[in-house]
Coordinates of C-alpha atoms in Angstrom, one line a residue:
M1 CA 8.2 -20.3 18.7
K2 CA 8.4 -16.7 17.4
P3 CA 5.4 -15.5 15.3
K4 CA 6.2 -15.4 11.6
I5 CA 5.4 -12.0 10.1
A6 CA 5.8 -10.7 6.6
A7 CA 6.0 -7.0 5.5
S8 CA 7.6 -5.3 2.5
S9 CA 10.6 -3.2 3.1
Y10 CA 9.4 -0.3 1.0
L11 CA 10.0 3.1 2.6
N12 CA 6.3 3.6 3.1
S13 CA 6.2 0.7 5.6
A14 CA 9.5 1.3 7.3
P15 CA 8.1 3.0 10.4
L16 CA 5.8 0.1 11.0
I17 CA 8.6 -2.5 10.8
W18 CA 11.7 -0.6 12.0
S19 CA 11.2 -1.7 15.6
F20 CA 11.2 -5.4 14.5
S21 CA 14.1 -5.1 12.1
H22 CA 16.4 -2.6 13.8
G23 CA 14.8 -1.6 17.1
S24 CA 13.8 -2.9 20.5
R25 CA 11.6 -5.7 19.1
Q26 CA 14.2 -7.4 16.9
N27 CA 14.0 -10.7 18.8
E28 CA 10.2 -10.8 19.2
I29 CA 9.3 -12.1 15.7
E30 CA 10.6 -13.8 12.6
L31 CA 10.3 -11.2 9.9
S32 CA 10.4 -11.6 6.1
D33 CA 10.1 -8.9 3.5
P34 CA 8.3 -10.0 0.3
V35 CA 6.4 -7.5 -1.9
P36 CA 2.9 -6.7 -0.7
S37 CA 1.1 -9.1 -3.1
R38 CA 3.4 -11.9 -1.9
C39 CA 2.7 -11.0 1.7
A40 CA -1.0 -11.6 1.0
Q41 CA -0.2 -14.9 -0.6
L42 CA 1.9 -16.1 2.3
L43 CA -0.8 -15.1 4.8
A44 CA -3.5 -16.9 2.7
E45 CA -1.4 -20.1 2.5
G46 CA -0.7 -20.0 6.3
E47 CA 3.0 -19.6 5.7
V48 CA 3.0 -16.6 8.1
D49 CA 0.9 -15.7 11.1
A50 CA 0.5 -12.1 10.3
A51 CA 1.4 -9.7 7.5
L52 CA 1.2 -6.1 6.3
V53 CA -1.3 -6.7 3.5
P54 CA -2.9 -4.7 0.7
V55 CA -6.3 -3.8 2.0
I56 CA -8.2 -5.4 -0.9
E57 CA -7.0 -8.8 0.3
Y58 CA -9.0 -8.7 3.5
Q59 CA -12.1 -9.1 1.3
R60 CA -10.5 -12.1 -0.5
I61 CA -8.8 -14.1 2.3
P62 CA -11.0 -15.8 4.8
E63 CA -10.6 -15.8 8.6
L64 CA -8.5 -12.7 9.2
S65 CA -8.5 -10.0 11.8
I66 CA -7.2 -6.5 11.4
V67 CA -4.9 -4.8 13.8
P68 CA -6.7 -1.5 14.7
G69 CA -5.1 1.9 14.8
V70 CA -2.2 1.6 12.3
C71 CA -2.1 1.5 8.5
V72 CA -0.1 2.6 5.5
G73 CA -2.3 5.3 3.9
S74 CA -2.3 8.8 2.6
C75 CA -4.6 11.8 3.3
R76 CA -3.9 13.7 0.1
E77 CA -0.8 12.9 -2.0
V78 CA 1.1 9.6 -1.6
K79 CA 3.9 10.1 -4.1
S80 CA 4.8 6.4 -4.2
V81 CA 1.7 5.0 -5.9
V82 CA 1.4 6.7 -9.3
L83 CA 0.2 6.3 -12.8
A84 CA 2.9 7.4 -15.3
S85 CA 1.3 8.3 -18.6
K86 CA 2.2 9.3 -22.1
E87 CA -1.2 10.9 -22.3
R88 CA -2.2 14.3 -20.7
E89 CA -5.7 13.2 -19.9
L90 CA -6.9 10.0 -18.2
S91 CA -9.8 9.8 -20.7
S92 CA -7.2 9.4 -23.5
I93 CA -5.6 6.3 -22.0
R94 CA -6.5 3.1 -23.7
K95 CA -3.9 0.6 -22.5
V96 CA -2.4 0.3 -19.0
A97 CA 0.4 -1.8 -17.6
L98 CA -0.2 -2.8 -13.9
D99 CA 2.6 -3.3 -11.4
E100 CA 2.0 -6.8 -10.0
S101 CA 3.3 -5.9 -6.5
S102 CA 0.1 -4.5 -5.0
R103 CA -3.4 -5.6 -5.8
T104 CA -5.0 -2.7 -3.8
S105 CA -3.4 -0.1 -6.1
A106 CA -4.4 -2.0 -9.2
T107 CA -8.0 -2.3 -7.9
L108 CA -8.0 1.4 -7.0
L109 CA -6.9 2.4 -10.5
K110 CA -9.7 0.2 -12.1
I111 CA -12.3 1.9 -9.7
I112 CA -11.1 5.3 -10.8
F113 CA -11.4 4.5 -14.5
R114 CA -14.8 2.7 -14.2
E115 CA -16.5 5.0 -11.6
F116 CA -15.1 8.4 -12.3
V117 CA -13.5 8.5 -15.7
G118 CA -16.1 6.3 -17.3
I119 CA -13.9 4.2 -19.6
E120 CA -12.3 0.8 -19.3
P121 CA -8.7 0.6 -20.6
E122 CA -7.0 -2.7 -21.5
W123 CA -5.0 -3.9 -18.5
S124 CA -1.7 -5.8 -18.7
P125 CA 0.0 -7.2 -15.5
S126 CA 3.7 -6.4 -15.5
V127 CA 6.8 -6.4 -13.5
P128 CA 7.8 -2.8 -12.4
D129 CA 10.0 -1.9 -15.3
L130 CA 8.7 1.4 -16.6
K131 CA 10.5 1.4 -20.0
A132 CA 9.1 -2.1 -20.7
M133 CA 5.7 -1.2 -19.4
L134 CA 5.4 1.8 -21.6
A135 CA 6.7 0.1 -24.7
N136 CA 3.3 -1.2 -25.6
N137 CA 1.0 0.8 -23.3
D138 CA -0.2 4.4 -22.8
A139 CA 0.4 4.3 -19.0
A140 CA 1.9 2.3 -16.2
L141 CA 1.0 1.9 -12.6
I142 CA 4.1 2.0 -10.4
I143 CA 4.1 1.5 -6.6
G144 CA 6.5 1.6 -3.7
D145 CA 10.1 2.8 -4.0
P146 CA 10.2 2.4 -7.8
G147 CA 7.2 4.8 -7.9
M148 CA 9.3 7.5 -6.3
T149 CA 12.5 7.2 -8.3
F150 CA 11.8 6.8 -12.0
P151 CA 12.6 9.6 -14.4
R152 CA 9.6 11.8 -15.0
V153 CA 10.7 13.7 -18.1
G154 CA 8.2 13.5 -20.9
L155 CA 5.5 11.8 -18.8
Y156 CA 2.4 12.9 -17.0
V157 CA 2.3 11.6 -13.5
F158 CA -1.0 11.0 -11.7
D159 CA -0.8 10.5 -7.9
M160 CA -3.3 7.8 -7.0
A161 CA -4.1 9.1 -3.5
A162 CA -4.5 12.6 -4.9
L163 CA -6.9 11.3 -7.6
W164 CA -8.9 9.4 -5.0
R165 CA -9.1 12.6 -2.8
S166 CA -10.2 14.7 -5.8
Y167 CA -13.1 12.3 -6.6
T168 CA -14.2 11.3 -3.1
G169 CA -12.8 14.0 -0.7
L170 CA -11.4 11.1 1.4
G171 CA -8.0 9.7 2.4
F172 CA -6.9 6.3 1.2
V173 CA -5.7 3.2 3.0
F174 CA -3.3 1.0 1.1
A175 CA -2.3 -1.6 3.6
M176 CA -2.9 -2.8 7.2
W177 CA -1.6 -5.5 9.5
M178 CA -3.7 -8.6 9.3
I179 CA -3.6 -11.8 11.4
R180 CA -4.9 -15.3 10.7
N181 CA -7.6 -16.2 13.2
E182 CA -6.0 -19.6 13.7
A183 CA -2.5 -18.1 14.4
P184 CA -0.9 -19.0 17.7
A185 CA -1.7 -16.8 20.6
S186 CA 1.8 -15.4 20.7
V187 CA 1.1 -13.2 17.6
S188 CA -1.8 -11.4 19.3
Q189 CA 0.8 -10.3 21.9
V190 CA 2.9 -8.4 19.3
D191 CA 2.3 -4.7 19.9
F192 CA 2.1 -3.3 16.4
N193 CA 1.0 0.1 17.6
A194 CA 3.9 0.5 19.9
A195 CA 6.2 -0.7 17.1
C196 CA 4.8 2.0 14.9
A197 CA 5.3 4.6 17.6
E198 CA 9.0 3.6 17.9
G199 CA 9.5 3.7 14.2
L200 CA 8.1 7.3 14.0
E201 CA 10.4 8.3 16.8
R202 CA 13.4 7.0 14.8
I203 CA 12.6 8.7 11.5
E204 CA 16.2 10.1 11.4
E205 CA 17.6 6.5 11.3
I206 CA 15.1 5.4 8.7
V207 CA 16.0 8.3 6.4
D208 CA 19.7 7.6 6.9
F209 CA 19.1 4.0 5.9
Y210 CA 17.0 4.7 2.8
Q211 CA 18.9 7.8 1.5
D212 CA 21.6 5.8 -0.1
T213 CA 19.3 3.1 -1.4
L214 CA 16.8 5.5 -3.0
S215 CA 19.2 8.3 -3.9
L216 CA 16.6 10.9 -3.0
P217 CA 17.3 14.1 -1.0
R218 CA 16.9 13.8 2.8
A219 CA 14.3 16.6 2.9
E220 CA 12.1 14.7 0.4
L221 CA 12.4 11.5 2.4
F222 CA 11.4 13.4 5.6
T223 CA 8.4 15.0 3.9
Y224 CA 7.3 11.7 2.5
L225 CA 7.3 9.9 5.9
Q226 CA 6.0 12.8 7.9
H227 CA 3.4 14.3 5.5
N228 CA 2.7 12.1 2.5
I229 CA 2.2 8.8 4.4
S230 CA -0.4 8.4 7.2
F231 CA 0.2 5.7 9.6
Q232 CA -2.9 6.3 11.8
L233 CA -6.2 4.8 10.9
D234 CA -8.5 7.7 11.9
A235 CA -12.2 8.3 11.1
E236 CA -11.6 9.9 7.7
M237 CA -9.2 7.1 6.6
R238 CA -11.8 4.5 7.7
S239 CA -14.4 6.3 5.7
G240 CA -12.1 6.2 2.7
L241 CA -11.6 2.4 3.2
D242 CA -15.3 1.8 3.4
R243 CA -15.9 3.8 0.2
Y244 CA -13.2 1.8 -1.5
Y245 CA -14.7 -1.5 -0.6
E246 CA -18.2 -0.3 -1.6
L247 CA -16.9 0.7 -5.1
A248 CA -14.8 -2.4 -5.5
A249 CA -18.0 -4.5 -5.0
K250 CA -20.1 -2.3 -7.2
H251 CA -17.6 -2.8 -10.1
G252 CA -17.2 -6.6 -9.5
L253 CA -13.7 -6.4 -8.3
I254 CA -14.7 -8.3 -5.1
T255 CA -17.8 -10.4 -4.7
T256 CA -19.2 -8.9 -1.5
V257 CA -18.1 -6.5 1.2
K258 CA -17.0 -8.4 4.3
E259 CA -17.5 -6.7 7.6
L260 CA -14.2 -5.7 9.2
T261 CA -13.1 -7.9 12.2
W262 CA -10.7 -6.1 14.5
L263 CA -8.1 -7.8 16.7
A264 CA -9.0 -7.3 20.3
L265 CA -6.1 -5.5 22.0

């Protein structure tokens, strides 16, 4: 039986899953593409064996292992996880609508306000419809492809990875592959690192595929995949992840910091 694996089809995850969806590994797994928060739910419920999951969920879902080496992160500016605001200053924001698609980004925003801005806005979970989100709020957190394509006229846009970098000097990890410890042995044979390498070799194909969907210039899509998103979990990114977990615990957004368990390759 093929391993069941879930991963969103946002552009930021495309190089990680292209090998499974369009490349040499199409027949190795059964792939589904829910939004990130739903990926986490499916993994927690045992509906899939592995998933590309928002990193905060590792601290909330028991009995998981992390695939080492690969991630969806950003060293400096991510472009696809942003706070769109009617206010020029973060300190002036009092009400925020949160895109429900990713809990990592929502937690990151709460950390930034509590730890660095020093205020606590009112939070309202919402579907990613910017006009509706801003109807009764000062700002809206938008992630993924919608975060790259909304009209920016009349808004102040804060890039979440850039904010994190400005406050901590570190990169930020948004998602990683996670595997249920009780998953069948076949899932541990899936080579997620090789799949990522193949995806990065096929950036031209990925850009061709997403250009029509997102209606963004080719050059912008190339820059995004090659410079804005980091797919390698290096030492600096790991330090950013550790700091994120530390602050999430400090501000009561997770109960404790669970030690990372890595899948043995």
